[in-house]
CSV table of C-alpha atoms in Angstrom, one decimal:
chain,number,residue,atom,x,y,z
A,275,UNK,CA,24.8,5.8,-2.8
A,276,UNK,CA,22.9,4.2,0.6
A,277,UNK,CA,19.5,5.2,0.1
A,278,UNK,CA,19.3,6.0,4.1
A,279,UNK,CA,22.1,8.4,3.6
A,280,UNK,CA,19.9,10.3,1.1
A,281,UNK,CA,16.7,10.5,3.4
A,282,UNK,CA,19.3,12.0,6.0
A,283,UNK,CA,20.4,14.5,3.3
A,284,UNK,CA,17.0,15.2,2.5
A,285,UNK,CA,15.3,16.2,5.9
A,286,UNK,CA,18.8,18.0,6.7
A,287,UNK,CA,17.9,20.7,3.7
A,288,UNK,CA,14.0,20.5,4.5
A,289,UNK,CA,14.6,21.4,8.0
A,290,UNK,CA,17.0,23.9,7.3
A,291,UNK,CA,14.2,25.6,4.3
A,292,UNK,CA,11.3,24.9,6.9
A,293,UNK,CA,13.5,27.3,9.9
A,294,UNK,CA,14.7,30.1,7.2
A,295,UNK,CA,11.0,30.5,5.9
A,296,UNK,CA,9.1,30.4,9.3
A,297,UNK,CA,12.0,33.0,10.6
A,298,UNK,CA,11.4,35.6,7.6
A,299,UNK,CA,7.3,35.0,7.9
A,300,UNK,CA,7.4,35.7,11.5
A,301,UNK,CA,9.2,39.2,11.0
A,302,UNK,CA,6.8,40.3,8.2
A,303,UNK,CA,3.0,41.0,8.7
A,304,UNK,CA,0.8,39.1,10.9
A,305,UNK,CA,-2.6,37.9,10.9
A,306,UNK,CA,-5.0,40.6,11.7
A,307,UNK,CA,-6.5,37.8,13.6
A,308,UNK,CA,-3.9,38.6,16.2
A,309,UNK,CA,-5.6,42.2,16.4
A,310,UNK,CA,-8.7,42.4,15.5
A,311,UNK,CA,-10.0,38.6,15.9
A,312,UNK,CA,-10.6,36.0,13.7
A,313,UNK,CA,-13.8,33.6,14.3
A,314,UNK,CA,-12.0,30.3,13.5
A,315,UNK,CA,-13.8,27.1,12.7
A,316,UNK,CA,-13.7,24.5,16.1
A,317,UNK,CA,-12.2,22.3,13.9
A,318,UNK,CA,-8.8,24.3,14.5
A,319,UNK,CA,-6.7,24.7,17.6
A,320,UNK,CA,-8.6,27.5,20.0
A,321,UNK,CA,-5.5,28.7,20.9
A,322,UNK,CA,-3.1,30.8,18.5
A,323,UNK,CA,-0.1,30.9,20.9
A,324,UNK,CA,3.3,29.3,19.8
A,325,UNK,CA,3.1,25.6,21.4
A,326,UNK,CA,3.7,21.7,21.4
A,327,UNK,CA,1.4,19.8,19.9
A,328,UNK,CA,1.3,16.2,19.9
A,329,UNK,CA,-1.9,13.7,18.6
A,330,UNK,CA,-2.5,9.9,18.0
A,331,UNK,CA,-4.2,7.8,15.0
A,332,UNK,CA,-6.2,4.2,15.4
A,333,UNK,CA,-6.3,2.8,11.9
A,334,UNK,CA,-9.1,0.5,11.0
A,335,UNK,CA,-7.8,-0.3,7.3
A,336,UNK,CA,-8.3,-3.0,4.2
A,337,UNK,CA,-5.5,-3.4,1.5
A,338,UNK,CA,-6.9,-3.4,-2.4
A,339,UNK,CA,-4.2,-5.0,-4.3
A,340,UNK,CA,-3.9,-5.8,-8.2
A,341,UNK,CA,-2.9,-9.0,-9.4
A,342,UNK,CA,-2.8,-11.1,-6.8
A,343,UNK,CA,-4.1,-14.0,-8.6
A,344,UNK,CA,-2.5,-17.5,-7.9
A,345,UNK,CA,-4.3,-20.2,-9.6
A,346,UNK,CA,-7.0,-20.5,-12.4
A,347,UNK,CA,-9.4,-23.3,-13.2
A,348,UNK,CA,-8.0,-25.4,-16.3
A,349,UNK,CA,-9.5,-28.5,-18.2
A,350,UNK,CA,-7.6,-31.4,-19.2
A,351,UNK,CA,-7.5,-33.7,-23.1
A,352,UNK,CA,-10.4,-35.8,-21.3
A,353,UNK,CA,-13.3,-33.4,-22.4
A,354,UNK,CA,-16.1,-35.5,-24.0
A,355,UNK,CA,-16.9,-33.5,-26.8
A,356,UNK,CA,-13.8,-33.6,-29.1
A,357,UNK,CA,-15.0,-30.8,-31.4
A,358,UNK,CA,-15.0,-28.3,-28.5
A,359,UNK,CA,-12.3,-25.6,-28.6
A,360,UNK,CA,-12.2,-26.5,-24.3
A,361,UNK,CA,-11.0,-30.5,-25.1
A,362,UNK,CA,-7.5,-28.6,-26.6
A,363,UNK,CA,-5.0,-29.1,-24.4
A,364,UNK,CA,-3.8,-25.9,-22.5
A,365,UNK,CA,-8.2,-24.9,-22.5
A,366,UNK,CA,-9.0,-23.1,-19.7
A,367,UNK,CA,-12.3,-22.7,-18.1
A,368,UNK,CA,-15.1,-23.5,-16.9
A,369,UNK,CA,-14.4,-22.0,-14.0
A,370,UNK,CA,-12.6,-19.0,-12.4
A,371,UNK,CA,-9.5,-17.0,-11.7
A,372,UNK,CA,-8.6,-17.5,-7.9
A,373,UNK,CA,-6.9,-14.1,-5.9
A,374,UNK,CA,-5.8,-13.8,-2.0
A,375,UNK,CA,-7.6,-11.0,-0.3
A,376,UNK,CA,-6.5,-9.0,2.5
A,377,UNK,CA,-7.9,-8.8,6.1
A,378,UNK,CA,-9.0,-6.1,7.9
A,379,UNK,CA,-6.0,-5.0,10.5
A,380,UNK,CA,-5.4,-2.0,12.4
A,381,UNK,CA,-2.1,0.5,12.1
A,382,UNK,CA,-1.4,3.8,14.0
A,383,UNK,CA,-0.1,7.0,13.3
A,384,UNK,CA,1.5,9.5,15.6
A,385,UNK,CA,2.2,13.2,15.2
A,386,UNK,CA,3.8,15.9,16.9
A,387,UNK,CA,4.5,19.3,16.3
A,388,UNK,CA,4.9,23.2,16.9
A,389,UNK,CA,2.7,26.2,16.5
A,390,UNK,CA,4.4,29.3,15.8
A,391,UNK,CA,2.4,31.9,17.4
A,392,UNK,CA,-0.9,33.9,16.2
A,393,UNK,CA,0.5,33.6,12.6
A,394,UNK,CA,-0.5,30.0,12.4
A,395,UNK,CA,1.8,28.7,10.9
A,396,UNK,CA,2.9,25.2,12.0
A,397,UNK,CA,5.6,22.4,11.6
A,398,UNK,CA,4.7,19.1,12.3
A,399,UNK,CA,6.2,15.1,11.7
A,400,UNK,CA,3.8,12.0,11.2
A,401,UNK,CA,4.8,8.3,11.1
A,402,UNK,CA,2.0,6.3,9.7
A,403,UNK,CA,2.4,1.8,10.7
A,404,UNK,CA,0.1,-0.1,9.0
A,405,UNK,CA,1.2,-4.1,8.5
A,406,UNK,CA,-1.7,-6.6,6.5
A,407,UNK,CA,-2.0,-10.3,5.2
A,408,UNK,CA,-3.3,-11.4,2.4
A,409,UNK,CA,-4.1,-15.8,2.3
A,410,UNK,CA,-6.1,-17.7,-0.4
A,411,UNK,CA,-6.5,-21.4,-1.2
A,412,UNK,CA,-8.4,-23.6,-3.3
A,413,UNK,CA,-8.7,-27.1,-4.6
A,414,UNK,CA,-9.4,-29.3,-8.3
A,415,UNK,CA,-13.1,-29.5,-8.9
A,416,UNK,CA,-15.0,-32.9,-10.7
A,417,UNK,CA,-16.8,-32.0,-13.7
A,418,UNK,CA,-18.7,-34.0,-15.8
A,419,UNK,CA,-17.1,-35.6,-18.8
A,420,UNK,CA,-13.7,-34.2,-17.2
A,421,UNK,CA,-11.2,-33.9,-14.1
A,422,UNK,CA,-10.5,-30.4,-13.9
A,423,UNK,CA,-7.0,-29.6,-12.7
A,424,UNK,CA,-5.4,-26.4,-11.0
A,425,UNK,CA,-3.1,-24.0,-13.7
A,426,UNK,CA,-0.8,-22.3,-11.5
A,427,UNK,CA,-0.5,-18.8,-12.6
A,428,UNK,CA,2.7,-17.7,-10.4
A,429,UNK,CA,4.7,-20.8,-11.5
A,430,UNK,CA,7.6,-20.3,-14.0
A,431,UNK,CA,5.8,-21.4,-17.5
A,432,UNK,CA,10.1,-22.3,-18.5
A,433,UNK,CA,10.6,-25.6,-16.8
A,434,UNK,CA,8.6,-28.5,-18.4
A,435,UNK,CA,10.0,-30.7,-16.1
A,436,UNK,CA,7.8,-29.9,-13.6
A,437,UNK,CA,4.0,-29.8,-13.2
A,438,UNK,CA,2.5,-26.8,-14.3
A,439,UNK,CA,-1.4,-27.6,-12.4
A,440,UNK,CA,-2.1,-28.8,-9.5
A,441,UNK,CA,-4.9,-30.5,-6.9
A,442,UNK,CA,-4.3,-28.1,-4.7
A,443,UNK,CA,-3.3,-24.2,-4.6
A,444,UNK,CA,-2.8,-22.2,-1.8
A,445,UNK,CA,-1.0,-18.5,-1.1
A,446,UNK,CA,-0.2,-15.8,1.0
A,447,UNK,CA,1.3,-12.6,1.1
A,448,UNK,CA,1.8,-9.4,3.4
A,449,UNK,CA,2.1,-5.9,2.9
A,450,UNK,CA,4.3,-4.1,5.6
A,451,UNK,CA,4.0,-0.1,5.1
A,452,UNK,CA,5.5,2.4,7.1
A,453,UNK,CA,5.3,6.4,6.0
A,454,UNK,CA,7.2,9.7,7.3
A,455,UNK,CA,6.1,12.8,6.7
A,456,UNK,CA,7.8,16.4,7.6
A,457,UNK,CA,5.4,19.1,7.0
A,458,UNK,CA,4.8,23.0,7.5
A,459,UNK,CA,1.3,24.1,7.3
A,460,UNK,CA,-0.5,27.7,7.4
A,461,UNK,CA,-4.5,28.0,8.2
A,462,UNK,CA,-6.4,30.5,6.5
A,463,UNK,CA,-9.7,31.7,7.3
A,464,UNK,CA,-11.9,31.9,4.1
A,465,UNK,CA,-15.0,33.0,6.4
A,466,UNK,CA,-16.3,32.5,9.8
A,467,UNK,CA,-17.3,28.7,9.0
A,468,UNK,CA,-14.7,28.0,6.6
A,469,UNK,CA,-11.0,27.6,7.2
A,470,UNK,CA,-8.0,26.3,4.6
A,471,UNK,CA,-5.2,24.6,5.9
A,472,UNK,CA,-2.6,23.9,2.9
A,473,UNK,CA,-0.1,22.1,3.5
A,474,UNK,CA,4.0,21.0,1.9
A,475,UNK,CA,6.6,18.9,2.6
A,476,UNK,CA,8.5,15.5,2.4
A,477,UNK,CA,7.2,12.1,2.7
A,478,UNK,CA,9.9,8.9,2.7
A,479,UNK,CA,8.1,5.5,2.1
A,480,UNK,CA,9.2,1.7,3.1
A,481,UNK,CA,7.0,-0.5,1.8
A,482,UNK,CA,7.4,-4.6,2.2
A,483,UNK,CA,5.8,-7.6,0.8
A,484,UNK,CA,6.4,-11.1,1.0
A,485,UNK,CA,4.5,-13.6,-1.3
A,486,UNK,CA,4.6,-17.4,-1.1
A,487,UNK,CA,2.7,-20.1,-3.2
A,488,UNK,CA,2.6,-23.7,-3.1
A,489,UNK,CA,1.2,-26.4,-5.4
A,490,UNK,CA,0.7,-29.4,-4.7
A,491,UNK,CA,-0.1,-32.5,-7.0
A,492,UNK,CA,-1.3,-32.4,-10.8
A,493,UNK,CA,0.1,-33.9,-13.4
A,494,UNK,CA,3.3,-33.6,-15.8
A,495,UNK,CA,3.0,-32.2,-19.2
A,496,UNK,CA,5.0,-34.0,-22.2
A,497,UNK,CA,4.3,-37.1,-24.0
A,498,UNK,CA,4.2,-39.5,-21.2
A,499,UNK,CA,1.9,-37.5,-18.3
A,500,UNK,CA,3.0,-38.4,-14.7
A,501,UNK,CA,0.8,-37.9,-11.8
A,502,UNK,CA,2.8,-36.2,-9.0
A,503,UNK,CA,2.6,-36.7,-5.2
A,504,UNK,CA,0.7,-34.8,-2.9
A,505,UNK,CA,4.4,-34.8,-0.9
A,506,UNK,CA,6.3,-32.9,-4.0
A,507,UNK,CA,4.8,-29.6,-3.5
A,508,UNK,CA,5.9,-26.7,-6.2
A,509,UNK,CA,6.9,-23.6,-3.8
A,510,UNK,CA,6.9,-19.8,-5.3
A,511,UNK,CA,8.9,-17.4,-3.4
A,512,UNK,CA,8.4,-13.4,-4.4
A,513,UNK,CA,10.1,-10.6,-1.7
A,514,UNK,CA,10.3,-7.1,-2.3
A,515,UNK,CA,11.5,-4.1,-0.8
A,516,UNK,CA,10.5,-0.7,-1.8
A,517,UNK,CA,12.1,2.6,-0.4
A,518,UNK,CA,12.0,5.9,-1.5
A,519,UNK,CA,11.1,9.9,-0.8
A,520,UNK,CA,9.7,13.0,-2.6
A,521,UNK,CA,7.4,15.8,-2.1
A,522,UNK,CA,4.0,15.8,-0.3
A,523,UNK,CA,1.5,18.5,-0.8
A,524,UNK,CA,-2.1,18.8,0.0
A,525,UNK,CA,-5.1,21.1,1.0
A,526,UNK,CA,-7.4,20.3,4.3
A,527,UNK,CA,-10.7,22.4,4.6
A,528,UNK,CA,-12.8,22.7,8.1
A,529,UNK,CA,-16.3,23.7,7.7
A,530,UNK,CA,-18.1,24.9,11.4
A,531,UNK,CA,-21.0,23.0,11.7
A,532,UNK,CA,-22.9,24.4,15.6
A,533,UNK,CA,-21.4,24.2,18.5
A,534,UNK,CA,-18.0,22.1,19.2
A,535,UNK,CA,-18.5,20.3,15.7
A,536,UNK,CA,-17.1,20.9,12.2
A,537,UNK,CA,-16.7,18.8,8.6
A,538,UNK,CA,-13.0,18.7,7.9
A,539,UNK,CA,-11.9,17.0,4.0
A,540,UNK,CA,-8.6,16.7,3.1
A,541,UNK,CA,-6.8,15.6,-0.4
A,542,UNK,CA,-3.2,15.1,-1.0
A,543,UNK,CA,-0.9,14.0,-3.5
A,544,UNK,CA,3.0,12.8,-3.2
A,545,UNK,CA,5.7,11.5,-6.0
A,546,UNK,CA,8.5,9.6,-4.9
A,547,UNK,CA,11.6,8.2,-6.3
A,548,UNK,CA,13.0,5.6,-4.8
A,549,UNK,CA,14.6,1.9,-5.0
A,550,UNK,CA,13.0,-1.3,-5.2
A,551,UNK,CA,15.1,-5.0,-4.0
A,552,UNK,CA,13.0,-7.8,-5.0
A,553,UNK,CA,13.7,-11.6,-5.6
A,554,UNK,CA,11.5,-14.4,-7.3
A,555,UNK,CA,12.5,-18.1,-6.0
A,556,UNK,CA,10.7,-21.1,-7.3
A,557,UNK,CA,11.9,-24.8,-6.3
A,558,UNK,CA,10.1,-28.0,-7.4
A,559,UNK,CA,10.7,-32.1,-7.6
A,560,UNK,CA,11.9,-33.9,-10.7
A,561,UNK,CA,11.1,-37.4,-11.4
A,562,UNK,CA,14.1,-38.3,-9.2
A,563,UNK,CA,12.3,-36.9,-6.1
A,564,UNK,CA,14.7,-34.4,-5.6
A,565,UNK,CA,14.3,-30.6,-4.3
A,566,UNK,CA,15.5,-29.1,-7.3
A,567,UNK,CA,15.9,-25.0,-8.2
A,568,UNK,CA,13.4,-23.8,-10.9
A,569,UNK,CA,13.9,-19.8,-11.1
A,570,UNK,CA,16.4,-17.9,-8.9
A,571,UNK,CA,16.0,-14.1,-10.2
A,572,UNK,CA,17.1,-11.2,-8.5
A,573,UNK,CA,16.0,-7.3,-9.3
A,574,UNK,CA,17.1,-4.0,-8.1
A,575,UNK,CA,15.9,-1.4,-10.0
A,576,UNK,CA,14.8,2.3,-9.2
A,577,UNK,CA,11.0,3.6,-9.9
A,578,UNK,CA,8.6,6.4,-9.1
A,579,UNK,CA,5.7,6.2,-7.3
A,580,UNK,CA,2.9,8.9,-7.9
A,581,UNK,CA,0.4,8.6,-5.0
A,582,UNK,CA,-3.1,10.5,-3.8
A,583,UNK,CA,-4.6,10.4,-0.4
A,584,UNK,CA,-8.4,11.5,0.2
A,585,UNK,CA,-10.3,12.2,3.5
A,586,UNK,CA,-13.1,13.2,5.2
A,587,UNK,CA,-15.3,13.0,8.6
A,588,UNK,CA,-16.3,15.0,11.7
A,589,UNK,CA,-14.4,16.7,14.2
A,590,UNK,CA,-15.5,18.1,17.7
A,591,UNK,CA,-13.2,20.1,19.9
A,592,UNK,CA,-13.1,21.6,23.4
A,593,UNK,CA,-10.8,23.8,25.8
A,594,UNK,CA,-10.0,23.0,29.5
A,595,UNK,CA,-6.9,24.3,31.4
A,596,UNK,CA,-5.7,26.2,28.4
A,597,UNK,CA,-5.2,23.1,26.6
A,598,UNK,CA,-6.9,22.6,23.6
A,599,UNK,CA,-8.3,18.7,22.8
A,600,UNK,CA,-9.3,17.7,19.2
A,601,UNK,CA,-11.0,14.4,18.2
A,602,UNK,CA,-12.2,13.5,14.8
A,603,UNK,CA,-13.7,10.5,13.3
A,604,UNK,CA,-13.3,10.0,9.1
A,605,UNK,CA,-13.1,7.5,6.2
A,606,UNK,CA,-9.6,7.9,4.2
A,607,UNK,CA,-8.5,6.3,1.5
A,608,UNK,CA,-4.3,6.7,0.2
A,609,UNK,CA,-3.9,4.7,-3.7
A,610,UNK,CA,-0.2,3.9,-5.1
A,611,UNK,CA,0.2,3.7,-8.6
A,612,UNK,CA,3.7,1.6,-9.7
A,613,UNK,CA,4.0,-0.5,-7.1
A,614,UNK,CA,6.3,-3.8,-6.8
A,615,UNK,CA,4.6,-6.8,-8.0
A,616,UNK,CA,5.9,-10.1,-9.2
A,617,UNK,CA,7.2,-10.8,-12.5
A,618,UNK,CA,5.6,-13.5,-14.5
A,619,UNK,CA,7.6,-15.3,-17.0
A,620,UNK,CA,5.9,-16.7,-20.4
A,621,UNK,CA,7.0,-19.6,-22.1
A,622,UNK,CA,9.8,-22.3,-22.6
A,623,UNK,CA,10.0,-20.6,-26.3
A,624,UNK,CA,10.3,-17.1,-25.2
A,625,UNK,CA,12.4,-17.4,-22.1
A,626,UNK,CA,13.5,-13.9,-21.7
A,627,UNK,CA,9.6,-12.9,-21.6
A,628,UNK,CA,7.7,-11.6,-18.9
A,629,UNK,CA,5.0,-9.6,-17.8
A,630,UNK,CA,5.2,-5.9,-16.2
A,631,UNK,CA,6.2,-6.1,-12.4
A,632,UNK,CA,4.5,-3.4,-11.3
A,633,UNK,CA,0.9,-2.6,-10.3
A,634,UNK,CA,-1.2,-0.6,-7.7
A,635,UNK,CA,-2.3,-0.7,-4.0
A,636,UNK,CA,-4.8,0.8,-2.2
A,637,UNK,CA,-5.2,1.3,1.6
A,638,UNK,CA,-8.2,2.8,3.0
A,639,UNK,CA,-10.6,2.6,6.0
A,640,UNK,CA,-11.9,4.0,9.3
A,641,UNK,CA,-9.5,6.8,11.5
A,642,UNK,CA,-10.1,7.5,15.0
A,643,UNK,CA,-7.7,10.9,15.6
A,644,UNK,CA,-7.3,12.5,19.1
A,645,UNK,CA,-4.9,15.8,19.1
A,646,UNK,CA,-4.2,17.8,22.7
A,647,UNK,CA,-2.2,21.0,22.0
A,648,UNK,CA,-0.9,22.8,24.8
């Protein structure tokens, strides 16, 4: 079944839940706020009427990804000391694994919602945007007694054919990651300074990456070495496309400091199942200088994805017009377990082998949030 057809279904029946619930609350006991008072902490709206709500995100963030290794420093048979476990060929070393790191990029998320009156009780939809790059490159390095070639770690160990190091290494890949949330939320007061806001709901995740390596030069393995040209470049192609929804739950707690200010924290968790499209294309040169295909693999399969989000920072808040204007400032962090990665295969021996395709991410960073609820 489309997997858009199933999000559709799935907001359809939350809606519907969120409306019967929110009806029956409403015609059972209220707050005795709505009587009597309740001192609630700034960080909260300082009006309790029904009302539209709307509010805007800037997201500083940095990715954290596993495995995003693409080359690794190897030593070749011309190792001086012929006793030494590193003059074997396929030795490894001196030297170090190389990775692609992620930049520092902005996002935004936007909300907007409705208050239902002095009950508190709230419904609100989020869509978080957040697009990053990851790039890394590196060259062979001279050591003595040795030349010290490139081992190319995404490159398909099957085809002997072609050049398994290089001279040169180079890669790049980027994370598109777009989140919907639909949520109903209740505040509690837990004292005058202290006020819980837990919260439940449905979060649908599309989550994008796109990986390219390229190798260039090195030398043939088998009994009669070639060097190859800088101009016959080995070229790794990994996409994936993760998609998927579940339930969202968490807990946000305000705590009045003096005046317009308050602490706010928040902590979340979500599972989601979902669909993953992915494909791993690798094309190289044989010795008859022609483009030829080494690995053409295609993978749908369908995953869960656990997930926690943590938060924290400051909030200050103020009244004018009988509109109510919330900004806070915070550090928040939101870790995937499971996620897409590519798949590494072994060995000309063991041609069905390969490594797990799936690892973790991690986005976190600064939030500037501005709320106005009228």
């Amino acid at each position: 079944m489309n997997m858009h057809k199933i999000f559709g279904k799935i907001l359809i029946g939350l809606l519907a839940i969120c409306s019967t619930t929110l009806g029956i609350v409403n015609a059972e006991t209220r707050w005795d706020c709505c009587e009597q008072g309740c001192h609630l902490a700034p960080a909260q709206p300082c009006c309790n009427d029904c009302g539209f709500f709307l509010g805007a995100d800037f997201l500083y963030w940095n990715v954290r990804q596993a495995n995003l290794d693409y080359a690794v420093d190897g030593r070749d048979d011309e190792f001086d000391d012929p006793f030494s476990v590193l003059s074997k060929g396929g030795a490894l070393g001196p030297g170090k694994m190389h990775f692609m790191d992620f930049d520092w990029e902005t996002g935004f998320r936007v909300v907007a919602g409705w208050r239902f009156g002095c009950d508190g009780w709230d419904m609100r939809a989020l869509f978080t945007c957040f697009h990053s790059k990851a790039h890394g490159s590196t060259k062979a390095n001279d050591l003595e007694g040795s030349r010290q070639l490139l081992e190319a770690t995404l490159l398909s160990q099957n085809a002997k054919l072609f050049a398994q190091n290089a001279e040169k290494a180079s890669a790049k890949n980027s994370l598109d990651y777009d989140v919907v949330d639909l949520l109903i939320s209740k505040p509690y007061c837990i004292s005058k300074t202290l006020i819980s806001r837990p919260y439940l709901g449905i979060r649908a995740l599309w989550m994008k990456q796109n990986l390219k390596a390229k190798y260039i030069g090195g030398e043939n393995d088998g009994e009669s070495p070639s060097l190859i040209s800088a101009d016959e470049p080995r070229i790794v192609k990994y996409n994936s496309d993760w998609e998927g929804a579940g339930l969202h739950a968490g807990l946000e707690n305000n705590v009045r400091l003096c005046g317009c200010f308050s602490l706010y924290g928040n902590v979340s968790g979500s599972i989601l199942a979902g669909r993953n499209s992915s494909q791993n294309k690798q094309t190289g040169f044989e010795s008859s200088q022609e483009k030829t295909l080494i690995l053409d693999i295609k993978e749908r399969e369908y995953t869960a994805l656990p997930g926690y989000q943590i938060g924290a920072g400051i909030n200050w808040e103020t009244e004018w017009c009988d509109i109510c204007y919330v900004i806070n400032l915070g550090y928040e962090m939101t870790h995937w377990l499971h996620t897409p990665q590519i798949r590494r295969y072994s060995s000309e021996d063991h041609v069905g082998s390969t490594s797990a395709n799936s690892g973790n991410i991690l986005l976190h960073g600064i939030t500037f949030n501005a709320n106005v609820y009228f």
